[in-house]
GROMACS .gro file of C-alpha atoms in nm:
model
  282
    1UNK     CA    1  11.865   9.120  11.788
    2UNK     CA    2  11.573   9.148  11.551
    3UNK     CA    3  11.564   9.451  11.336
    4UNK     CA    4  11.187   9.531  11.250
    5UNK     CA    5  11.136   9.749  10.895
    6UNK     CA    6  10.804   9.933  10.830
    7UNK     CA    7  10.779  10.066  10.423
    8UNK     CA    8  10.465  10.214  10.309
    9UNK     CA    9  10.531  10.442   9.979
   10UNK     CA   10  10.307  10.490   9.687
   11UNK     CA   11  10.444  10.680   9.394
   12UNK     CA   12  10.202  10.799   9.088
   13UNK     CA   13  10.395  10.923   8.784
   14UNK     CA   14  10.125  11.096   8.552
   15UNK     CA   15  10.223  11.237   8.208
   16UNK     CA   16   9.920  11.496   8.152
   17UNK     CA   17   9.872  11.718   7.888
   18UNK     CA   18   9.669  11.987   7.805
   19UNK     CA   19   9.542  12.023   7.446
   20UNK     CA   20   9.788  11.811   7.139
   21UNK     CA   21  10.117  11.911   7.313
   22UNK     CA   22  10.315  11.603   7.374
   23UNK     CA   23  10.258  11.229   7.545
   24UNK     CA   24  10.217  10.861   7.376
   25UNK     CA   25  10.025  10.774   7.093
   26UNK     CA   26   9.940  10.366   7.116
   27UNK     CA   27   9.954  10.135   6.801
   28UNK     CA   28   9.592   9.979   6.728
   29UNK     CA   29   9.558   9.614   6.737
   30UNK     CA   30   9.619   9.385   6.422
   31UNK     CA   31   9.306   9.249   6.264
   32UNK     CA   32   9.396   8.916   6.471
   33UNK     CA   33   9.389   8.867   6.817
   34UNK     CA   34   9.515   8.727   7.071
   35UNK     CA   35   9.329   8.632   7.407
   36UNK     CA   36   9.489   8.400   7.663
   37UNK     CA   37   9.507   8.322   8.038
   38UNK     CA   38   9.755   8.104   8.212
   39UNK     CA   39   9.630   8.010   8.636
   40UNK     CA   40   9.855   7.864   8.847
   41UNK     CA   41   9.841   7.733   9.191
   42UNK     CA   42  10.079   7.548   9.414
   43UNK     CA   43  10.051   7.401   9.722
   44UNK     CA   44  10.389   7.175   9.811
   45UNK     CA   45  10.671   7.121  10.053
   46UNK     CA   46  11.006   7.066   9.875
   47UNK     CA   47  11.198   7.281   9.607
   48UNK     CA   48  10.941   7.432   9.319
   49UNK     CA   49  11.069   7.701   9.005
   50UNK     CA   50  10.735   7.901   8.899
   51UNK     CA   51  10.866   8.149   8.591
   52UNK     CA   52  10.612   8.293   8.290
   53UNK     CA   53  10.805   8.520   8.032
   54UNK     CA   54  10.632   8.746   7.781
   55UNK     CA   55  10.798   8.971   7.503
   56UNK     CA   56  10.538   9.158   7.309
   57UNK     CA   57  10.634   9.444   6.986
   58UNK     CA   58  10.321   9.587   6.734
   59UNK     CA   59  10.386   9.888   6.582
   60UNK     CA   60  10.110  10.053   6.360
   61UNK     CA   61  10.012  10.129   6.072
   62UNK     CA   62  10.244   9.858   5.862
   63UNK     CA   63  10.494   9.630   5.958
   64UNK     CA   64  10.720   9.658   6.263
   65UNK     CA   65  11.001   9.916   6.134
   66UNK     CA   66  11.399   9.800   6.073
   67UNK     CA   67  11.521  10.160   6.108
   68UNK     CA   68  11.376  10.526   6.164
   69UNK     CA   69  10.992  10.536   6.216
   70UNK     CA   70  10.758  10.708   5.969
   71UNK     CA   71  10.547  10.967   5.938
   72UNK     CA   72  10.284  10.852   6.135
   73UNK     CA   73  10.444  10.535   6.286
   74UNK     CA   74  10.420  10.396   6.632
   75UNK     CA   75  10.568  10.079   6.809
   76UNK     CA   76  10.543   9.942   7.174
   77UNK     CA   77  10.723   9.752   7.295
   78UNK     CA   78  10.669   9.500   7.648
   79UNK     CA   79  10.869   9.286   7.854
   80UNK     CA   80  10.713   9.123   8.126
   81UNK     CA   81  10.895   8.872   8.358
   82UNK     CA   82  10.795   8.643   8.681
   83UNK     CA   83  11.012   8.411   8.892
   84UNK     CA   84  10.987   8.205   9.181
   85UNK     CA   85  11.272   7.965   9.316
   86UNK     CA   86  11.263   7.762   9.652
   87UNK     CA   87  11.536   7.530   9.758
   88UNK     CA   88  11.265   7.367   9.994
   89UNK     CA   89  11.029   7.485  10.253
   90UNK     CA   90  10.622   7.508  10.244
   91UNK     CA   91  10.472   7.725   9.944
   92UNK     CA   92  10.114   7.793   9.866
   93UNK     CA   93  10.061   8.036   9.545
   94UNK     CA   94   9.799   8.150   9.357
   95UNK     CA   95   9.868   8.306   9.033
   96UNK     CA   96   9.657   8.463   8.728
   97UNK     CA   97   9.814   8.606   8.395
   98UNK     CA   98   9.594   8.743   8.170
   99UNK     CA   99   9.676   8.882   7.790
  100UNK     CA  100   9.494   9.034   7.479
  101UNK     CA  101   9.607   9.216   7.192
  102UNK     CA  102   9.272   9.390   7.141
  103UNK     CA  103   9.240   9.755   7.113
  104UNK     CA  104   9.194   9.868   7.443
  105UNK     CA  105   8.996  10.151   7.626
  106UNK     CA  106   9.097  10.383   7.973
  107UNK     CA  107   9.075  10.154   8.295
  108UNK     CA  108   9.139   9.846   8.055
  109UNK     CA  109   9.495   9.649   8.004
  110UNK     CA  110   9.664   9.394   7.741
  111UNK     CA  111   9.881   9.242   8.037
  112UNK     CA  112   9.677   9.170   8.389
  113UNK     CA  113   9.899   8.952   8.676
  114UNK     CA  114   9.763   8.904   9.009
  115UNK     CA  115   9.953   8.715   9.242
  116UNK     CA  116   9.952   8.589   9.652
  117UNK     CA  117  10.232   8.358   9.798
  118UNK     CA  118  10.285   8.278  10.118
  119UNK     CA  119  10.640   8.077  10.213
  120UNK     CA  120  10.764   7.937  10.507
  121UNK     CA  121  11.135   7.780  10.541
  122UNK     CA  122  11.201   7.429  10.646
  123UNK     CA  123  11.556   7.290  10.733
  124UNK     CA  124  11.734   7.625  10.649
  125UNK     CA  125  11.596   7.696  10.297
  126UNK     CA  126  11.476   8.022  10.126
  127UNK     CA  127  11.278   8.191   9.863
  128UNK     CA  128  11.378   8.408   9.617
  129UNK     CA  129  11.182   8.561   9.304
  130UNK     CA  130  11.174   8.834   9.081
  131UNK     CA  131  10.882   8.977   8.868
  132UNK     CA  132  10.904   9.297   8.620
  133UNK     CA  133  10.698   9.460   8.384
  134UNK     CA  134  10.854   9.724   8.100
  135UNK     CA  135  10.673   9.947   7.860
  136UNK     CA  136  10.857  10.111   7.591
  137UNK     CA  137  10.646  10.310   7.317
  138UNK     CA  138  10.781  10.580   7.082
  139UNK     CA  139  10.603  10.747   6.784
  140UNK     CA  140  10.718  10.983   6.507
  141UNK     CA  141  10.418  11.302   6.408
  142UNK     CA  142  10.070  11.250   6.305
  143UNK     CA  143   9.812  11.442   6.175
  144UNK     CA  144   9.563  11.456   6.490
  145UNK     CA  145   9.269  11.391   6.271
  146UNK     CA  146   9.379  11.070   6.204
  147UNK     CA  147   9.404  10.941   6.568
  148UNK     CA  148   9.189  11.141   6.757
  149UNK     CA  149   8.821  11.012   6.794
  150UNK     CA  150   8.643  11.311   6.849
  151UNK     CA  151   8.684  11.531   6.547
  152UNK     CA  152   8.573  11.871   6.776
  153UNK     CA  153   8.925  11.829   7.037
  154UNK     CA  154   9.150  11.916   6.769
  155UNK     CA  155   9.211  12.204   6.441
  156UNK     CA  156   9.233  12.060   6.113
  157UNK     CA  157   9.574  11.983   5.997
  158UNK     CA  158   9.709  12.008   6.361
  159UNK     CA  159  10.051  11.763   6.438
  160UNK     CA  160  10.084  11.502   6.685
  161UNK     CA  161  10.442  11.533   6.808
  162UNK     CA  162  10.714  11.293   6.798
  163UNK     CA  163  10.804  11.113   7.166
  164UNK     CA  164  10.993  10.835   7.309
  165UNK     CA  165  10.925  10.673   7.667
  166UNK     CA  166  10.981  10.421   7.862
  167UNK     CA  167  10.915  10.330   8.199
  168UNK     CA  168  10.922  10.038   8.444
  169UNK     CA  169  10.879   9.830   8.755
  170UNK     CA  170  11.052   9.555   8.941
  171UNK     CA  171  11.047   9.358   9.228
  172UNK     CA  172  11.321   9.094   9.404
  173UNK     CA  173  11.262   8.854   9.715
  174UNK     CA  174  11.596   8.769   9.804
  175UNK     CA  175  11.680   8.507  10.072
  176UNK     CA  176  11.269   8.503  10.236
  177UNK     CA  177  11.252   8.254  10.535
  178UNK     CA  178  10.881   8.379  10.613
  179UNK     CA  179  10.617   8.584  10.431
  180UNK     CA  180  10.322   8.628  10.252
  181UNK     CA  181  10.352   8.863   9.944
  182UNK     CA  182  10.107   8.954   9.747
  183UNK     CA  183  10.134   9.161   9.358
  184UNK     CA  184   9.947   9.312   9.115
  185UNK     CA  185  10.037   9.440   8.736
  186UNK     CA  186   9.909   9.588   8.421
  187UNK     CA  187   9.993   9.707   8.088
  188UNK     CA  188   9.848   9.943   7.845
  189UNK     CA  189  10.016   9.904   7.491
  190UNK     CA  190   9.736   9.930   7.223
  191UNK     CA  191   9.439  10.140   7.159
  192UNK     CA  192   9.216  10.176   6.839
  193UNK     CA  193   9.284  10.572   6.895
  194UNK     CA  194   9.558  10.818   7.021
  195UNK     CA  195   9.340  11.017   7.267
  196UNK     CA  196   9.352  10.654   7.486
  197UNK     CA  197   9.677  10.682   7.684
  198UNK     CA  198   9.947  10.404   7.769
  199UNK     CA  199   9.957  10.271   8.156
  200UNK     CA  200  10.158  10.052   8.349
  201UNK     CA  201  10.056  10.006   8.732
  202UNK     CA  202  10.234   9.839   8.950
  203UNK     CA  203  10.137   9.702   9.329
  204UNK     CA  204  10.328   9.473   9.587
  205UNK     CA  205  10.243   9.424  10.002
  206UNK     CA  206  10.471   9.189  10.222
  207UNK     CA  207  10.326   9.059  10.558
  208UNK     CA  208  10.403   8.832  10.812
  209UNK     CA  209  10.260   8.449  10.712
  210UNK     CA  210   9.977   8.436  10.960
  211UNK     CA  211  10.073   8.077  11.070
  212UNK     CA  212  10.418   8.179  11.182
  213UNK     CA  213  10.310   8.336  11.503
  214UNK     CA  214  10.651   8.563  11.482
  215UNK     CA  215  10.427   8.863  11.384
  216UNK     CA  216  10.727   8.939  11.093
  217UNK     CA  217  10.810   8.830  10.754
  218UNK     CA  218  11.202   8.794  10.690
  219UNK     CA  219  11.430   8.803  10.400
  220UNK     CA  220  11.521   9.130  10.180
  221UNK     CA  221  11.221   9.246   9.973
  222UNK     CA  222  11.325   9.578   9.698
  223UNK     CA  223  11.157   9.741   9.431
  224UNK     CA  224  11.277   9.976   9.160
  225UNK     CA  225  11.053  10.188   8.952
  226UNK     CA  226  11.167  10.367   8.684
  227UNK     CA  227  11.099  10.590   8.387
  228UNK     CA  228  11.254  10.800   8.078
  229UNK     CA  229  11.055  11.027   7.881
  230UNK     CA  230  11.150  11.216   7.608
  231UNK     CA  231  10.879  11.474   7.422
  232UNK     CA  232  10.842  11.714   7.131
  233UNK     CA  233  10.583  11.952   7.128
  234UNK     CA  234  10.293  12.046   6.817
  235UNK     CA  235  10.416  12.167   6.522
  236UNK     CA  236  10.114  12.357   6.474
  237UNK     CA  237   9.969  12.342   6.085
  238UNK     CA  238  10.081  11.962   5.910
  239UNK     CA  239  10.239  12.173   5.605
  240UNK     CA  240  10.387  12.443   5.778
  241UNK     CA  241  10.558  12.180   6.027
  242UNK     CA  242  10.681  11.954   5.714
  243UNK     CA  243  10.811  12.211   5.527
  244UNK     CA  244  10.972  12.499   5.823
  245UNK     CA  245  11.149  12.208   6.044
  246UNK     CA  246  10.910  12.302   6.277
  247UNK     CA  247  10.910  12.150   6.653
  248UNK     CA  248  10.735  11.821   6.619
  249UNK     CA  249  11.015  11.626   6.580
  250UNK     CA  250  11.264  11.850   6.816
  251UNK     CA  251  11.299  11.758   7.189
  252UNK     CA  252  11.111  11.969   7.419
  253UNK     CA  253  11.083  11.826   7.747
  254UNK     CA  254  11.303  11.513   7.912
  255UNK     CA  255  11.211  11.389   8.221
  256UNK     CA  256  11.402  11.050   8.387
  257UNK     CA  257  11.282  10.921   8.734
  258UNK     CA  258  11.418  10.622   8.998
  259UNK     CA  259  11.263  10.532   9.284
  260UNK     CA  260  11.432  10.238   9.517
  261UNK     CA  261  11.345  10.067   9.832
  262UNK     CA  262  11.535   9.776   9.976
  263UNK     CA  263  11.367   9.623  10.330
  264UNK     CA  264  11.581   9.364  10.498
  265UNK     CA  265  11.536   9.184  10.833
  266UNK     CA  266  11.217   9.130  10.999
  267UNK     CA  267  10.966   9.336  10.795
  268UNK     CA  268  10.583   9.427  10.964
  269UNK     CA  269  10.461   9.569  10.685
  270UNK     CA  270  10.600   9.699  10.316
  271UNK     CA  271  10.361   9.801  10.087
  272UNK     CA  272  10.455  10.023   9.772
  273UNK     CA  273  10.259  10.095   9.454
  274UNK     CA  274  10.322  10.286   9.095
  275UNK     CA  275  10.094  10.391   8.869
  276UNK     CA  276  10.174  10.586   8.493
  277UNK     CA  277   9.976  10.701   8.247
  278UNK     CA  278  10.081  10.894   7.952
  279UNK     CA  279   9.855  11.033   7.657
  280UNK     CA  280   9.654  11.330   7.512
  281UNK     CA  281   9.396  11.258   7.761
  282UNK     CA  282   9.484  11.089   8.105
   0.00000   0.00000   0.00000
């Protein structure tokens, strides 16, 4: 008995704010950068392990901090992960990681991964994988006339609260006789200015491998998206704020999400995406 699964969920997560109330504020780039691309395609029959790792922390201004952020302060911190592991059977992959530590503008990303597979077994053996991406950016108060570009969106001496977030999406192929899957994610961790928010978007499809001719991928295919946000709010005048323990620095709004899907059998069609953006203007 074949059980057929049909999955197709898209869930946005947008942080929005209206005026300097609360969201992230991205560290700006070091005076170096760093710009690199790794391509990878596979064509085989037999047993191939695919994995690219990346662990990325700035923080801005100064050094990365030991203990309680500054005035001022902000880090970010990214994870990203991608695994592939066959015991045998017929892969074909094409894969593109991209990365720059540049400053970077809306609709643009430090971390860009596109990737299509398509797997089918061969004297019993399977596929599994996993790939994740993980943003994680806190900030302590700063003056808004310091980080915001345009000098008319804010008062003078106004407070950019304090905030700490951090949000995520994962993947896992687990036991795939047949399919063709095909992924997409980016990161936002650095901007020259605060009114640029951080992003992470995340995209995966699974179909049936054309050549097949079953009309169904198998195996388990599950995603988990997740996210924990924790804001303060303006503290209205810089002085007033530093000297009346005033609200930038006081939590004003938590907000924790999960969303999980697990698809096992044979699948038609599973598609999900997530997409989060958090900042002073998104």
């Amino acid at each position: 008995m074949k059980f057929v699964f049909a999955a197709i969920v898209a869930l946005v997560a947008l942080v929005a704010v209206t005026g300097f109330a609360a969201a992230d504020r991205l560290p700006n780039a070091t005076p170096e950068n760093q710009v690199f691309s790794i391509d990878t395609v596979i064509d085989a029959t037999g047993a191939v392990d695919d994995k690219t790792t990346m662990s990325w922390v700035i923080a801005g201004p100064g050094a990365i901090p030991t203990g309680i952020l500054k005035a001022g302060q902000t880090i970010a911190d990214v994870t990203f992960k991608d695994a592939i592991l066959t015991n045998g059977g017929k892969l074909a992959e094409n894969k593109n990681f991209d990365f720059s530590s540049k400053n970077m503008g809306s609709g643009l990303y430090n971390i860009e991964q596109q990737k299509v597979l398509t797997y089918a077994s061969t004297e019993g053996a399977h596929l599994v994988g996993e790939e994740e991406y993980t943003l994680s950016v806190a900030g302590n108060y700063a003056n808004a006339v310091d980080n915001i570009r345009c000098v008319f969106s804010t008062n003078h001496g106004s407070v950019l609260p304090a905030f700490c977030n951090i949000v995520s999406a994962k993947s896992s192929l687990v036991n795939v006789n047949s399919a063709q899957v095909s992924t997409k994610g980016q990161i936002r961790a650095v901007a020259e200015t605060g009114d640029v928010p951080a992003g992470l978007n995340y995209q995966i499809a699974v179909t049936p491998d054309a050549n097949s001719g079953s009309g169904f991928a198998e195996g388990t295919v599950s995603t988990v998206f997740a996210g924990s946000i924790m804001e303060a709010r303006d503290g209205g005048d810089a002085n007033y704020a530093l000297s009346s323990g005033a609200t930038w620095n006081k939590t004003s709004a938590t907000n924790t999400w999960k969303d999980s899907t697990t698809v096992t059998g044979g699948i038609k069609t599973m598609q999900k995406a997530f997409t989060y953006s958090s900042g002073f203007r998104v």
